[in-house]
Amino acid sequence: MNHAHVAEVAAELQLRAHQVKAAAQLLADGATIPFIARYRKEATDGLDETAIIAIRDRLEQLRELDKRRESILRSIEEQGKLTDDLRTQLMTVESLAELEDLYLPYRPKRRTRATVAKERGLEPLAKMLFIQQPIDPAVEARRYLHPDEGIESIEDALQGARDIVAEWINEDADVRARLRRLFARKATIRSRVAKGKEQEGIKYRDYYDWEEPAHKAPSHRVLAVLRGANEGVLTVHILPPEDEAISLLEQQFLKARSPVAEQFQLAIRDAYKRLLAPSLENEIRHELKQRADEAAIQVFAANLRELLLTPPLGQKSVLAIDPGYRTGCKVVCLDAQGQLQHTETVFPLQPQHQTEASASVLKTLVERYAIEAIAVGNGTGGREAFQFCRNIDFGRSVRIMMVNESGASVYSASEVAREEFPDEYITVRGAVSIGRRLTDPLAELVKIDPKSIGVGQYQHDVDQK
């Protein structure tokens, strides 16, 4: 066990070190979170499952950071470029982004514009531009003309040198850290409709021309625009004001105004637009998605908990109705234990409007099966079916309630439903689910994949793990 990690996590989560150590040891020994929270309170001083999950996740992040740190140290050492100062920097950074920034100049590269320029012998010219020597760039660049190497003009030579300088700027860890802070503070998330997608993506019309400070954007809007981008309907960018970013780079690098500085300014703009902005935009996009996922999952969990803990009606005989127009309303009768007693189809809604015949059937079923409550699904035709039932005089008090039927169709086609009712149609199984949700919501809803219960937003978009 890494004691430094234990101390760090304890400080971050405002826990005592021995609590974190105990939880970490139990997790390492294979204990589950429910087991630790319930049966090892004396070891952890009463940590609940939320705290244990936070400890587990943060320790795993730190372990991954250490693994990546070791890999990077090994890679740089094999290149013979690991200095004491660089080792110290690598050992003290506390985030993966900062670690990758330090590694960037030493990372094995694919063939880039800068590597091509270096192969053409333009690195000395690039160094003159970078340190902003008092030279005439055009005169100096003339010395590097090599038509056989593809350097046919002064501009070709200067362009190649600027490509090298742009890469050096991009690989500066301090520059990336300062820009990352600018992105965190000032980035705006902007979405525009993709050309020709106006009709296809009409459900995203609110985001056809939309922008908002990224750090203030609520999770549901972030997830909406990212989904639209994934579907090719929206183009989404998350960037700070470009002039502020360029100004930050110029303050970092530019010296006195000169012809060389003008070339350096061009390199700065190229470095930002071509290298730094896309890289940091990907980072902030990932962070916003992660933050939005966490917020959406919290909402989903709270809604799901509330739904699962809906007070049950209890052991009562129930008549359940799965509403429908053309194909009619499927009716089932359940006894007090939720067992199927009878199935029927009635047609009280349009286009048939067999209201009298349907009412007669329901009154007969209520009497025959001693029905105490009627559950009406809230899907298509639900409001009309509910009102139809309320207009019937059953001769005694019968509770009539609307029931959320989200996921009932998913249950009806599931293996669990087929095992329970192998000889019944899907519509019958769905109606049974509606009735049971009234008498014992928890027992019925746990049979359904949470994503299909319909209590959250974007539950299919968030990180499923």
mmCIF file of N, CA, C and O in Angstrom, residues 22-82:
data_model
loop_
_atom_site.group_PDB
_atom_site.id
_atom_site.type_symbol
_atom_site.label_atom_id
_atom_site.label_comp_id
_atom_site.label_asym_id
_atom_site.label_seq_id
_atom_site.Cartn_x
_atom_site.Cartn_y
_atom_site.Cartn_z
ATOM 1 N N ALA A 22 -7.650 1.643 6.179
ATOM 2 C CA ALA A 22 -8.459 0.456 6.450
ATOM 3 C C ALA A 22 -9.327 0.087 5.255
ATOM 4 O O ALA A 22 -9.409 -1.079 4.860
ATOM 5 N N ALA A 23 -9.979 1.095 4.659
ATOM 6 C CA ALA A 23 -10.832 0.829 3.495
ATOM 7 C C ALA A 23 -10.011 0.299 2.325
ATOM 8 O O ALA A 23 -10.417 -0.649 1.638
ATOM 9 N N ALA A 24 -8.828 0.901 2.101
ATOM 10 C CA ALA A 24 -7.961 0.461 1.003
ATOM 11 C C ALA A 24 -7.511 -0.980 1.208
ATOM 12 O O ALA A 24 -7.467 -1.779 0.247
ATOM 13 N N GLN A 25 -7.182 -1.333 2.443
ATOM 14 C CA GLN A 25 -6.715 -2.692 2.723
ATOM 15 C C GLN A 25 -7.848 -3.703 2.510
ATOM 16 O O GLN A 25 -7.642 -4.778 1.930
ATOM 17 N N LEU A 26 -9.028 -3.369 2.967
ATOM 18 C CA LEU A 26 -10.169 -4.268 2.777
ATOM 19 C C LEU A 26 -10.493 -4.455 1.297
ATOM 20 O O LEU A 26 -10.794 -5.566 0.845
ATOM 21 N N LEU A 27 -10.445 -3.360 0.534
ATOM 22 C CA LEU A 27 -10.679 -3.451 -0.914
ATOM 23 C C LEU A 27 -9.615 -4.310 -1.579
ATOM 24 O O LEU A 27 -9.919 -5.136 -2.447
ATOM 25 N N ALA A 28 -8.349 -4.125 -1.160
ATOM 26 C CA ALA A 28 -7.249 -4.920 -1.722
ATOM 27 C C ALA A 28 -7.416 -6.399 -1.399
ATOM 28 O O ALA A 28 -7.005 -7.268 -2.188
ATOM 29 N N ASP A 29 -8.030 -6.699 -0.254
ATOM 30 C CA ASP A 29 -8.242 -8.098 0.141
ATOM 31 C C ASP A 29 -9.446 -8.727 -0.542
ATOM 32 O O ASP A 29 -9.763 -9.902 -0.283
ATOM 33 N N GLY A 30 -10.136 -7.929 -1.359
ATOM 34 C CA GLY A 30 -11.254 -8.481 -2.128
ATOM 35 C C GLY A 30 -12.620 -8.235 -1.538
ATOM 36 O O GLY A 30 -13.630 -8.726 -2.049
ATOM 37 N N ALA A 31 -12.713 -7.469 -0.450
ATOM 38 C CA ALA A 31 -14.015 -7.182 0.157
ATOM 39 C C ALA A 31 -14.819 -6.249 -0.754
ATOM 40 O O ALA A 31 -14.265 -5.362 -1.393
ATOM 41 N N THR A 32 -16.124 -6.457 -0.791
ATOM 42 C CA THR A 32 -16.980 -5.593 -1.604
ATOM 43 C C THR A 32 -17.376 -4.349 -0.816
ATOM 44 O O THR A 32 -17.301 -4.324 0.422
ATOM 45 N N ILE A 33 -17.825 -3.342 -1.544
ATOM 46 C CA ILE A 33 -18.216 -2.084 -0.894
ATOM 47 C C ILE A 33 -19.397 -2.283 0.062
ATOM 48 O O ILE A 33 -19.356 -1.804 1.205
ATOM 49 N N PRO A 34 -20.476 -3.010 -0.341
ATOM 50 C CA PRO A 34 -21.566 -3.233 0.627
ATOM 51 C C PRO A 34 -21.098 -3.975 1.881
ATOM 52 O O PRO A 34 -21.539 -3.664 2.993
ATOM 53 N N PHE A 35 -20.190 -4.944 1.701
ATOM 54 C CA PHE A 35 -19.680 -5.702 2.851
ATOM 55 C C PHE A 35 -18.921 -4.789 3.809
ATOM 56 O O PHE A 35 -19.122 -4.822 5.023
ATOM 57 N N ILE A 36 -18.042 -3.934 3.250
ATOM 58 C CA ILE A 36 -17.253 -3.039 4.105
ATOM 59 C C ILE A 36 -18.163 -2.057 4.837
ATOM 60 O O ILE A 36 -18.016 -1.821 6.039
ATOM 61 N N ALA A 37 -19.121 -1.457 4.078
ATOM 62 C CA ALA A 37 -20.001 -0.452 4.682
ATOM 63 C C ALA A 37 -20.879 -1.044 5.770
ATOM 64 O O ALA A 37 -21.186 -0.372 6.763
ATOM 65 N N ARG A 38 -21.246 -2.321 5.619
ATOM 66 C CA ARG A 38 -22.196 -2.907 6.579
ATOM 67 C C ARG A 38 -21.519 -3.661 7.715
ATOM 68 O O ARG A 38 -21.944 -3.565 8.868
ATOM 69 N N TYR A 39 -20.468 -4.409 7.367
ATOM 70 C CA TYR A 39 -19.906 -5.331 8.361
ATOM 71 C C TYR A 39 -18.514 -4.956 8.867
ATOM 72 O O TYR A 39 -17.970 -5.666 9.716
ATOM 73 N N ARG A 40 -17.912 -3.912 8.356
ATOM 74 C CA ARG A 40 -16.584 -3.519 8.811
ATOM 75 C C ARG A 40 -16.548 -2.059 9.277
ATOM 76 O O ARG A 40 -15.560 -1.361 9.109
ATOM 77 N N LYS A 41 -17.662 -1.623 9.852
ATOM 78 C CA LYS A 41 -17.731 -0.244 10.345
ATOM 79 C C LYS A 41 -16.689 0.025 11.423
ATOM 80 O O LYS A 41 -16.150 1.129 11.526
ATOM 81 N N GLU A 42 -16.396 -1.015 12.244
ATOM 82 C CA GLU A 42 -15.437 -0.798 13.321
ATOM 83 C C GLU A 42 -14.038 -0.555 12.773
ATOM 84 O O GLU A 42 -13.231 0.163 13.388
ATOM 85 N N ALA A 43 -13.730 -1.129 11.595
ATOM 86 C CA ALA A 43 -12.399 -0.946 11.001
ATOM 87 C C ALA A 43 -12.267 0.425 10.338
ATOM 88 O O ALA A 43 -11.192 1.026 10.359
ATOM 89 N N THR A 44 -13.359 0.918 9.740
ATOM 90 C CA THR A 44 -13.299 2.174 8.976
ATOM 91 C C THR A 44 -13.874 3.364 9.744
ATOM 92 O O THR A 44 -13.986 4.463 9.179
ATOM 93 N N ASP A 45 -14.231 3.162 10.983
ATOM 94 C CA ASP A 45 -14.885 4.222 11.775
ATOM 95 C C ASP A 45 -16.180 4.690 11.118
ATOM 96 O O ASP A 45 -16.472 5.892 11.048
ATOM 97 N N GLY A 46 -16.927 3.727 10.592
ATOM 98 C CA GLY A 46 -18.269 4.027 10.104
ATOM 99 C C GLY A 46 -18.366 4.665 8.737
ATOM 100 O O GLY A 46 -19.351 5.344 8.444
ATOM 101 N N LEU A 47 -17.364 4.465 7.866
ATOM 102 C CA LEU A 47 -17.466 5.027 6.508
ATOM 103 C C LEU A 47 -18.665 4.421 5.781
ATOM 104 O O LEU A 47 -18.877 3.208 5.820
ATOM 105 N N ASP A 48 -19.438 5.274 5.101
ATOM 106 C CA ASP A 48 -20.558 4.751 4.317
ATOM 107 C C ASP A 48 -20.092 4.386 2.917
ATOM 108 O O ASP A 48 -18.933 4.595 2.548
ATOM 109 N N GLU A 49 -21.021 3.834 2.127
ATOM 110 C CA GLU A 49 -20.645 3.340 0.798
ATOM 111 C C GLU A 49 -20.162 4.459 -0.119
ATOM 112 O O GLU A 49 -19.284 4.252 -0.969
ATOM 113 N N THR A 50 -20.703 5.680 0.035
ATOM 114 C CA THR A 50 -20.290 6.794 -0.813
ATOM 115 C C THR A 50 -18.820 7.134 -0.590
ATOM 116 O O THR A 50 -18.057 7.334 -1.543
ATOM 117 N N ALA A 51 -18.411 7.177 0.675
ATOM 118 C CA ALA A 51 -17.014 7.482 0.990
ATOM 119 C C ALA A 51 -16.086 6.374 0.519
ATOM 120 O O ALA A 51 -14.992 6.640 -0.003
ATOM 121 N N ILE A 52 -16.522 5.133 0.660
ATOM 122 C CA ILE A 52 -15.682 3.997 0.240
ATOM 123 C C ILE A 52 -15.504 3.997 -1.278
ATOM 124 O O ILE A 52 -14.410 3.741 -1.787
ATOM 125 N N ILE A 53 -16.576 4.309 -1.995
ATOM 126 C CA ILE A 53 -16.489 4.393 -3.459
ATOM 127 C C ILE A 53 -15.512 5.502 -3.860
ATOM 128 O O ILE A 53 -14.686 5.322 -4.765
ATOM 129 N N ALA A 54 -15.599 6.656 -3.181
ATOM 130 C CA ALA A 54 -14.694 7.776 -3.485
ATOM 131 C C ALA A 54 -13.244 7.389 -3.222
ATOM 132 O O ALA A 54 -12.343 7.709 -4.011
ATOM 133 N N ILE A 55 -12.996 6.667 -2.134
ATOM 134 C CA ILE A 55 -11.639 6.197 -1.819
ATOM 135 C C ILE A 55 -11.150 5.242 -2.896
ATOM 136 O O ILE A 55 -10.025 5.368 -3.397
ATOM 137 N N ARG A 56 -11.993 4.282 -3.249
ATOM 138 C CA ARG A 56 -11.612 3.310 -4.278
ATOM 139 C C ARG A 56 -11.253 3.993 -5.596
ATOM 140 O O ARG A 56 -10.202 3.708 -6.197
ATOM 141 N N ASP A 57 -12.110 4.906 -6.038
ATOM 142 C CA ASP A 57 -11.898 5.543 -7.337
ATOM 143 C C ASP A 57 -10.658 6.433 -7.340
ATOM 144 O O ASP A 57 -9.887 6.437 -8.311
ATOM 145 N N ARG A 58 -10.456 7.190 -6.253
ATOM 146 C CA ARG A 58 -9.298 8.094 -6.214
ATOM 147 C C ARG A 58 -7.994 7.316 -6.123
ATOM 148 O O ARG A 58 -7.001 7.677 -6.773
ATOM 149 N N LEU A 59 -7.977 6.253 -5.329
ATOM 150 C CA LEU A 59 -6.768 5.427 -5.240
ATOM 151 C C LEU A 59 -6.440 4.799 -6.593
ATOM 152 O O LEU A 59 -5.271 4.697 -6.971
ATOM 153 N N GLU A 60 -7.477 4.388 -7.315
ATOM 154 C CA GLU A 60 -7.255 3.800 -8.636
ATOM 155 C C GLU A 60 -6.674 4.847 -9.587
ATOM 156 O O GLU A 60 -5.769 4.557 -10.376
ATOM 157 N N GLN A 61 -7.163 6.097 -9.519
ATOM 158 C CA GLN A 61 -6.611 7.168 -10.350
ATOM 159 C C GLN A 61 -5.132 7.386 -10.044
ATOM 160 O O GLN A 61 -4.316 7.558 -10.959
ATOM 161 N N LEU A 62 -4.788 7.396 -8.765
ATOM 162 C CA LEU A 62 -3.397 7.623 -8.373
ATOM 163 C C LEU A 62 -2.507 6.466 -8.804
ATOM 164 O O LEU A 62 -1.359 6.666 -9.206
ATOM 165 N N ARG A 63 -3.034 5.246 -8.725
ATOM 166 C CA ARG A 63 -2.260 4.089 -9.195
ATOM 167 C C ARG A 63 -2.008 4.172 -10.698
ATOM 168 O O ARG A 63 -0.908 3.872 -11.181
ATOM 169 N N GLU A 64 -3.036 4.576 -11.439
ATOM 170 C CA GLU A 64 -2.873 4.731 -12.885
ATOM 171 C C GLU A 64 -1.862 5.829 -13.200
ATOM 172 O O GLU A 64 -1.068 5.708 -14.137
ATOM 173 N N LEU A 65 -1.899 6.902 -12.416
ATOM 174 C CA LEU A 65 -0.934 7.989 -12.605
ATOM 175 C C LEU A 65 0.483 7.490 -12.365
ATOM 176 O O LEU A 65 1.407 7.807 -13.143
ATOM 177 N N ASP A 66 0.679 6.692 -11.336
ATOM 178 C CA ASP A 66 2.010 6.146 -11.039
ATOM 179 C C ASP A 66 2.483 5.207 -12.147
ATOM 180 O O ASP A 66 3.657 5.223 -12.528
ATOM 181 N N LYS A 67 1.579 4.386 -12.655
ATOM 182 C CA LYS A 67 1.942 3.465 -13.744
ATOM 183 C C LYS A 67 2.391 4.246 -14.970
ATOM 184 O O LYS A 67 3.389 3.906 -15.609
ATOM 185 N N ARG A 68 1.637 5.309 -15.301
ATOM 186 C CA ARG A 68 1.996 6.122 -16.461
ATOM 187 C C ARG A 68 3.311 6.854 -16.218
ATOM 188 O O ARG A 68 4.153 6.970 -17.119
ATOM 189 N N ARG A 69 3.538 7.321 -14.980
ATOM 190 C CA ARG A 69 4.766 8.016 -14.630
ATOM 191 C C ARG A 69 5.968 7.085 -14.823
ATOM 192 O O ARG A 69 6.979 7.481 -15.393
ATOM 193 N N GLU A 70 5.840 5.840 -14.359
ATOM 194 C CA GLU A 70 6.934 4.876 -14.511
ATOM 195 C C GLU A 70 7.222 4.596 -15.981
ATOM 196 O O GLU A 70 8.381 4.504 -16.398
ATOM 197 N N SER A 71 6.159 4.477 -16.780
ATOM 198 C CA SER A 71 6.321 4.219 -18.212
ATOM 199 C C SER A 71 7.040 5.380 -18.900
ATOM 200 O O SER A 71 7.942 5.176 -19.737
ATOM 201 N N ILE A 72 6.671 6.607 -18.537
ATOM 202 C CA ILE A 72 7.285 7.793 -19.142
ATOM 203 C C ILE A 72 8.753 7.914 -18.726
ATOM 204 O O ILE A 72 9.625 8.197 -19.564
ATOM 205 N N LEU A 73 9.033 7.698 -17.446
ATOM 206 C CA LEU A 73 10.424 7.748 -16.984
ATOM 207 C C LEU A 73 11.288 6.734 -17.730
ATOM 208 O O LEU A 73 12.406 7.036 -18.154
ATOM 209 N N ARG A 74 10.736 5.550 -17.904
ATOM 210 C CA ARG A 74 11.481 4.493 -18.603
ATOM 211 C C ARG A 74 11.730 4.890 -20.060
ATOM 212 O O ARG A 74 12.825 4.703 -20.589
ATOM 213 N N SER A 75 10.718 5.454 -20.716
ATOM 214 C CA SER A 75 10.847 5.844 -22.120
ATOM 215 C C SER A 75 11.903 6.929 -22.297
ATOM 216 O O SER A 75 12.759 6.847 -23.191
ATOM 217 N N ILE A 76 11.876 7.965 -21.438
ATOM 218 C CA ILE A 76 12.838 9.065 -21.568
ATOM 219 C C ILE A 76 14.248 8.591 -21.224
ATOM 220 O O ILE A 76 15.236 9.004 -21.860
ATOM 221 N N GLU A 77 14.338 7.704 -20.224
ATOM 222 C CA GLU A 77 15.651 7.180 -19.838
ATOM 223 C C GLU A 77 16.266 6.364 -20.968
ATOM 224 O O GLU A 77 17.475 6.450 -21.235
ATOM 225 N N GLU A 78 15.453 5.588 -21.668
ATOM 226 C CA GLU A 78 15.949 4.798 -22.796
ATOM 227 C C GLU A 78 16.441 5.690 -23.926
ATOM 228 O O GLU A 78 17.318 5.303 -24.703
ATOM 229 N N GLN A 79 15.888 6.906 -24.008
ATOM 230 C CA GLN A 79 16.356 7.857 -25.020
ATOM 231 C C GLN A 79 17.630 8.583 -24.578
ATOM 232 O O GLN A 79 18.218 9.327 -25.364
ATOM 233 N N GLY A 80 18.027 8.367 -23.318
ATOM 234 C CA GLY A 80 19.218 9.035 -22.787
ATOM 235 C C GLY A 80 19.016 10.507 -22.518
ATOM 236 O O GLY A 80 19.980 11.284 -22.506
ATOM 237 N N LYS A 81 17.745 10.928 -22.267
ATOM 238 C CA LYS A 81 17.458 12.348 -22.100
ATOM 239 C C LYS A 81 16.902 12.676 -20.719
ATOM 240 O O LYS A 81 16.402 13.779 -20.491
ATOM 241 N N LEU A 82 17.000 11.731 -19.775
ATOM 242 C CA LEU A 82 16.415 11.947 -18.466
ATOM 243 C C LEU A 82 17.406 12.665 -17.547
ATOM 244 O O LEU A 82 18.362 12.076 -17.042
#
